[in-house]
Amino acid sequence: MVGLQHRWIVIALFLSMGGDSNAQSSTPGQLEPTLAGTSAANLPSAPSANARDAYAFPDGKQQFRNYLYSAFGPPALISTAVGAGLDQKKPAPPEWDSGAERYGERYGWRFGMQMIGHTTEYSFAAVVHEDVAYHRCQCRGFFPRSSHALISTLTAKTTSGRTVFSAPSLVGPYAGSFAAVNAWYPSRYEPQDAFRIGSNSFMFKAVGNLIGEFIAPAR
């Protein structure tokens, strides 16, 4: 009789546990979902840092589009306008005096200097397989992004995505300044003047990078 009583107690406990389990699995709004019916395909996957920051070396068409943006895009046009305004204030060269017409001449020669410089830079870069286009920083904060813009004046990316010192980025501005001074400036200007102007043009290139980093719309 005692054994039979124990048997009914065990059966009652088993039924009560089963009822609680069914009640939990059917209760709406449960806090812990069961693993049944859940697959990896149903779970959202967050992009990894490597996927977000992946770099692909541009093909020929993209390099040409980058060249057009560098030579004729907002950063180039704005930095050229700033440079022409500073020349107008000096004035430089003094033979050009001041006024709207003279500002147009200064803007034209600076635009020509930049275009020649960018053409040389991108052509040389294509030969040595470098990407000299400006790429916005993946970092946050004003100072890290500004530092990136300044360093990028003399660096480029290789086909593997590494950032290296760039000979095309160094040669381009000087090629532009020597050609522009020889073509447009008064004849009294000599090679050392072209070298000085080319060195100063790195400042305007840095301004263009800062505009591309903070102001110009992302491409």
mmCIF file of C-alpha atoms in Angstrom:
data_model
loop_
_atom_site.group_PDB
_atom_site.id
_atom_site.type_symbol
_atom_site.label_atom_id
_atom_site.label_comp_id
_atom_site.label_asym_id
_atom_site.label_seq_id
_atom_site.Cartn_x
_atom_site.Cartn_y
_atom_site.Cartn_z
ATOM 1 C CA MET A 1 0.000 0.000 0.000
ATOM 2 C CA VAL A 2 2.853 2.348 0.877
ATOM 3 C CA GLY A 3 4.589 1.525 -2.434
ATOM 4 C CA LEU A 4 1.419 2.270 -4.354
ATOM 5 C CA GLN A 5 1.085 5.642 -2.597
ATOM 6 C CA HIS A 6 4.650 6.585 -3.511
ATOM 7 C CA ARG A 7 3.942 5.612 -7.098
ATOM 8 C CA TRP A 8 0.968 8.001 -7.304
ATOM 9 C CA ILE A 9 3.038 10.807 -5.739
ATOM 10 C CA VAL A 10 5.727 10.379 -8.437
ATOM 11 C CA ILE A 11 3.082 10.395 -11.199
ATOM 12 C CA ALA A 12 1.482 13.558 -9.751
ATOM 13 C CA LEU A 13 4.853 15.358 -9.627
ATOM 14 C CA PHE A 14 5.618 14.342 -13.208
ATOM 15 C CA LEU A 15 2.262 15.655 -14.456
ATOM 16 C CA SER A 16 2.643 18.925 -12.560
ATOM 17 C CA MET A 17 6.131 19.513 -14.049
ATOM 18 C CA GLY A 18 4.876 18.754 -17.534
ATOM 19 C CA GLY A 19 2.011 21.184 -17.110
ATOM 20 C CA ASP A 20 4.347 23.961 -15.969
ATOM 21 C CA SER A 21 6.639 23.326 -18.953
ATOM 22 C CA ASN A 22 3.737 23.523 -21.414
ATOM 23 C CA ALA A 23 2.463 26.672 -19.758
ATOM 24 C CA GLN A 24 5.870 28.368 -20.080
ATOM 25 C CA SER A 25 6.321 27.435 -23.727
ATOM 26 C CA SER A 26 2.868 28.743 -24.639
ATOM 27 C CA THR A 27 2.952 31.959 -22.611
ATOM 28 C CA PRO A 28 2.999 35.027 -24.883
ATOM 29 C CA GLY A 29 5.641 37.687 -24.288
ATOM 30 C CA GLN A 30 8.090 35.260 -22.687
ATOM 31 C CA LEU A 31 11.486 36.756 -21.863
ATOM 32 C CA GLU A 32 13.698 33.881 -23.027
ATOM 33 C CA PRO A 33 12.954 32.493 -26.483
ATOM 34 C CA THR A 34 13.479 28.814 -27.037
ATOM 35 C CA LEU A 35 16.065 27.533 -29.496
ATOM 36 C CA ALA A 36 13.445 25.571 -31.410
ATOM 37 C CA GLY A 37 12.662 27.143 -34.793
ATOM 38 C CA THR A 38 15.594 29.608 -34.576
ATOM 39 C CA SER A 39 18.207 29.505 -37.315
ATOM 40 C CA ALA A 40 21.261 31.603 -38.134
ATOM 41 C CA ALA A 41 19.490 32.908 -41.229
ATOM 42 C CA ASN A 42 16.822 34.520 -39.032
ATOM 43 C CA LEU A 43 19.323 36.377 -36.875
ATOM 44 C CA PRO A 44 20.501 39.860 -38.005
ATOM 45 C CA SER A 45 24.193 39.975 -38.740
ATOM 46 C CA ALA A 46 26.110 43.151 -37.932
ATOM 47 C CA PRO A 47 28.773 44.134 -40.478
ATOM 48 C CA SER A 48 32.273 43.533 -39.240
ATOM 49 C CA ALA A 49 34.843 46.307 -38.930
ATOM 50 C CA ASN A 50 36.863 44.756 -41.754
ATOM 51 C CA ALA A 51 33.813 44.785 -44.045
ATOM 52 C CA ARG A 52 33.103 48.437 -43.286
ATOM 53 C CA ASP A 53 36.691 49.571 -43.726
ATOM 54 C CA ALA A 54 37.513 47.354 -46.716
ATOM 55 C CA TYR A 55 39.600 49.115 -49.352
ATOM 56 C CA ALA A 56 39.573 48.274 -53.040
ATOM 57 C CA PHE A 57 42.221 49.723 -55.346
ATOM 58 C CA PRO A 58 40.423 51.708 -58.077
ATOM 59 C CA ASP A 59 40.355 50.490 -61.652
ATOM 60 C CA GLY A 60 41.185 52.735 -64.606
ATOM 61 C CA LYS A 61 37.702 54.262 -64.885
ATOM 62 C CA GLN A 62 37.530 55.058 -61.192
ATOM 63 C CA GLN A 63 41.010 56.577 -61.262
ATOM 64 C CA PHE A 64 39.922 58.862 -64.093
ATOM 65 C CA ARG A 65 36.818 59.900 -62.134
ATOM 66 C CA ASN A 66 39.024 60.581 -59.119
ATOM 67 C CA TYR A 67 41.268 62.727 -61.291
ATOM 68 C CA LEU A 68 38.321 64.759 -62.583
ATOM 69 C CA TYR A 69 37.063 65.305 -59.039
ATOM 70 C CA SER A 70 40.518 66.346 -57.792
ATOM 71 C CA ALA A 71 41.052 68.773 -60.678
ATOM 72 C CA PHE A 72 37.522 70.172 -61.079
ATOM 73 C CA GLY A 73 35.606 69.249 -57.912
ATOM 74 C CA PRO A 74 34.604 71.553 -55.023
ATOM 75 C CA PRO A 75 37.894 71.210 -53.070
ATOM 76 C CA ALA A 76 39.947 72.277 -56.098
ATOM 77 C CA LEU A 77 37.644 75.173 -57.019
ATOM 78 C CA ILE A 78 37.436 76.511 -53.461
ATOM 79 C CA SER A 79 41.162 76.234 -52.720
ATOM 80 C CA THR A 80 41.914 77.947 -56.055
ATOM 81 C CA ALA A 81 39.574 80.799 -55.144
ATOM 82 C CA VAL A 82 41.287 81.189 -51.769
ATOM 83 C CA GLY A 83 44.740 81.222 -53.376
ATOM 84 C CA ALA A 84 43.693 83.787 -55.974
ATOM 85 C CA GLY A 85 42.272 85.986 -53.220
ATOM 86 C CA LEU A 86 45.549 85.892 -51.300
ATOM 87 C CA ASP A 87 47.473 86.721 -54.485
ATOM 88 C CA GLN A 88 45.099 89.620 -55.104
ATOM 89 C CA LYS A 89 45.716 91.021 -51.633
ATOM 90 C CA LYS A 90 49.544 91.070 -51.937
ATOM 91 C CA PRO A 91 49.332 91.644 -55.033
ATOM 92 C CA ALA A 92 51.242 88.818 -56.715
ATOM 93 C CA PRO A 93 52.549 89.293 -59.247
ATOM 94 C CA PRO A 94 52.478 93.094 -58.763
ATOM 95 C CA GLU A 95 52.333 93.634 -62.544
ATOM 96 C CA TRP A 96 48.719 92.419 -62.518
ATOM 97 C CA ASP A 97 47.435 95.140 -60.165
ATOM 98 C CA SER A 98 43.981 94.561 -58.653
ATOM 99 C CA GLY A 99 40.332 94.544 -59.692
ATOM 100 C CA ALA A 100 37.894 91.897 -60.866
ATOM 101 C CA GLU A 101 39.671 91.329 -64.169
ATOM 102 C CA ARG A 102 43.016 90.815 -62.446
ATOM 103 C CA TYR A 103 41.418 88.454 -59.943
ATOM 104 C CA GLY A 104 40.148 86.442 -62.889
ATOM 105 C CA GLU A 105 43.699 86.227 -64.254
ATOM 106 C CA ARG A 106 45.032 85.078 -60.905
ATOM 107 C CA TYR A 107 42.257 82.522 -60.576
ATOM 108 C CA GLY A 108 42.939 81.281 -64.110
ATOM 109 C CA TRP A 109 46.655 80.786 -63.623
ATOM 110 C CA ARG A 110 46.143 79.056 -60.265
ATOM 111 C CA PHE A 111 43.498 76.810 -61.793
ATOM 112 C CA GLY A 112 45.889 75.974 -64.643
ATOM 113 C CA MET A 113 48.671 75.258 -62.167
ATOM 114 C CA GLN A 114 46.438 72.876 -60.189
ATOM 115 C CA MET A 115 45.176 71.123 -63.312
ATOM 116 C CA ILE A 116 48.728 70.512 -64.589
ATOM 117 C CA GLY A 117 49.794 69.372 -61.138
ATOM 118 C CA HIS A 118 46.903 66.917 -60.785
ATOM 119 C CA THR A 119 47.421 65.608 -64.313
ATOM 120 C CA THR A 120 51.093 64.936 -63.571
ATOM 121 C CA GLU A 121 50.296 63.414 -60.195
ATOM 122 C CA TYR A 122 47.637 60.999 -61.460
ATOM 123 C CA SER A 123 49.617 60.027 -64.565
ATOM 124 C CA PHE A 124 52.724 59.267 -62.494
ATOM 125 C CA ALA A 125 50.603 57.400 -59.935
ATOM 126 C CA ALA A 126 49.107 55.193 -62.639
ATOM 127 C CA VAL A 127 52.621 54.158 -63.683
ATOM 128 C CA VAL A 128 53.747 53.261 -60.144
ATOM 129 C CA HIS A 129 50.349 51.789 -59.165
ATOM 130 C CA GLU A 130 49.399 54.234 -56.432
ATOM 131 C CA ASP A 131 46.011 55.632 -55.506
ATOM 132 C CA VAL A 132 46.596 59.348 -54.849
ATOM 133 C CA ALA A 133 42.910 60.253 -54.499
ATOM 134 C CA TYR A 134 41.871 61.669 -51.148
ATOM 135 C CA HIS A 135 40.001 59.227 -48.908
ATOM 136 C CA ARG A 136 38.133 60.460 -45.880
ATOM 137 C CA CYS A 137 39.371 59.274 -42.521
ATOM 138 C CA GLN A 138 37.573 56.331 -40.886
ATOM 139 C CA CYS A 139 38.349 57.947 -37.517
ATOM 140 C CA ARG A 140 36.287 60.304 -35.383
ATOM 141 C CA GLY A 141 37.143 63.651 -33.874
ATOM 142 C CA PHE A 142 38.359 66.960 -35.285
ATOM 143 C CA PHE A 143 42.083 66.540 -34.616
ATOM 144 C CA PRO A 144 42.453 62.956 -35.902
ATOM 145 C CA ARG A 145 40.541 63.840 -39.067
ATOM 146 C CA SER A 146 42.559 67.039 -39.568
ATOM 147 C CA SER A 147 45.824 65.156 -39.100
ATOM 148 C CA HIS A 148 44.687 62.620 -41.682
ATOM 149 C CA ALA A 149 43.908 65.406 -44.174
ATOM 150 C CA LEU A 150 47.339 67.002 -43.706
ATOM 151 C CA ILE A 151 49.290 63.747 -43.902
ATOM 152 C CA SER A 152 47.398 62.780 -47.054
ATOM 153 C CA THR A 153 49.055 65.618 -48.985
ATOM 154 C CA LEU A 154 52.174 63.437 -49.336
ATOM 155 C CA THR A 155 50.817 59.901 -49.040
ATOM 156 C CA ALA A 156 48.929 57.434 -51.214
ATOM 157 C CA LYS A 157 47.517 53.920 -51.043
ATOM 158 C CA THR A 158 49.077 50.934 -52.762
ATOM 159 C CA THR A 159 47.258 48.052 -54.434
ATOM 160 C CA SER A 160 47.357 46.199 -51.101
ATOM 161 C CA GLY A 161 45.731 49.123 -49.290
ATOM 162 C CA ARG A 162 48.854 50.233 -47.411
ATOM 163 C CA THR A 163 49.460 53.962 -46.946
ATOM 164 C CA VAL A 164 52.927 55.002 -48.158
ATOM 165 C CA PHE A 165 54.921 58.119 -48.948
ATOM 166 C CA SER A 166 53.994 59.122 -52.490
ATOM 167 C CA ALA A 167 56.502 60.435 -55.018
ATOM 168 C CA PRO A 168 53.671 61.441 -57.430
ATOM 169 C CA SER A 169 52.095 63.549 -54.679
ATOM 170 C CA LEU A 170 55.422 65.316 -54.207
ATOM 171 C CA VAL A 171 56.229 65.843 -57.893
ATOM 172 C CA GLY A 172 52.764 66.953 -59.043
ATOM 173 C CA PRO A 173 52.593 70.397 -57.372
ATOM 174 C CA TYR A 174 56.094 71.345 -58.551
ATOM 175 C CA ALA A 175 55.304 70.284 -62.110
ATOM 176 C CA GLY A 176 52.231 72.492 -61.996
ATOM 177 C CA SER A 177 54.051 75.509 -60.567
ATOM 178 C CA PHE A 178 56.963 75.369 -63.033
ATOM 179 C CA ALA A 179 54.622 75.008 -66.013
ATOM 180 C CA ALA A 180 52.230 77.738 -64.860
ATOM 181 C CA VAL A 181 54.938 80.256 -63.974
ATOM 182 C CA ASN A 182 56.627 79.672 -67.313
ATOM 183 C CA ALA A 183 53.360 80.023 -69.233
ATOM 184 C CA TRP A 184 51.584 82.906 -67.436
ATOM 185 C CA TYR A 185 53.826 84.795 -65.042
ATOM 186 C CA PRO A 186 55.963 87.768 -66.160
ATOM 187 C CA SER A 187 59.301 86.789 -67.667
ATOM 188 C CA ARG A 188 61.309 88.159 -64.737
ATOM 189 C CA TYR A 189 60.240 85.170 -62.609
ATOM 190 C CA GLU A 190 62.908 82.481 -62.396
ATOM 191 C CA PRO A 191 62.997 78.750 -61.474
ATOM 192 C CA GLN A 192 63.525 79.504 -57.788
ATOM 193 C CA ASP A 193 60.269 81.472 -57.837
ATOM 194 C CA ALA A 194 58.472 78.502 -59.374
ATOM 195 C CA PHE A 195 59.965 76.250 -56.692
ATOM 196 C CA ARG A 196 58.752 78.604 -53.948
ATOM 197 C CA ILE A 197 55.261 78.716 -55.436
ATOM 198 C CA GLY A 198 55.236 74.931 -55.770
ATOM 199 C CA SER A 199 56.194 74.553 -52.106
ATOM 200 C CA ASN A 200 53.424 76.940 -51.092
ATOM 201 C CA SER A 201 50.921 74.978 -53.165
ATOM 202 C CA PHE A 202 51.117 72.132 -50.645
ATOM 203 C CA MET A 203 49.321 74.432 -48.242
ATOM 204 C CA PHE A 204 46.455 74.828 -50.722
ATOM 205 C CA LYS A 205 46.452 71.086 -51.322
ATOM 206 C CA ALA A 206 46.050 70.607 -47.578
ATOM 207 C CA VAL A 207 43.182 73.120 -47.617
ATOM 208 C CA GLY A 208 41.549 71.096 -50.380
ATOM 209 C CA ASN A 209 41.918 67.919 -48.301
ATOM 210 C CA LEU A 210 40.356 69.608 -45.278
ATOM 211 C CA ILE A 211 37.449 70.735 -47.454
ATOM 212 C CA GLY A 212 37.075 67.182 -48.739
ATOM 213 C CA GLU A 213 37.177 65.830 -45.176
ATOM 214 C CA PHE A 214 34.744 68.192 -43.478
ATOM 215 C CA ILE A 215 32.711 70.170 -46.047
ATOM 216 C CA ALA A 216 32.400 68.550 -49.470
ATOM 217 C CA PRO A 217 29.728 65.836 -49.802
ATOM 218 C CA ALA A 218 30.954 62.271 -49.617
ATOM 219 C CA ARG A 219 31.462 60.592 -53.006
#
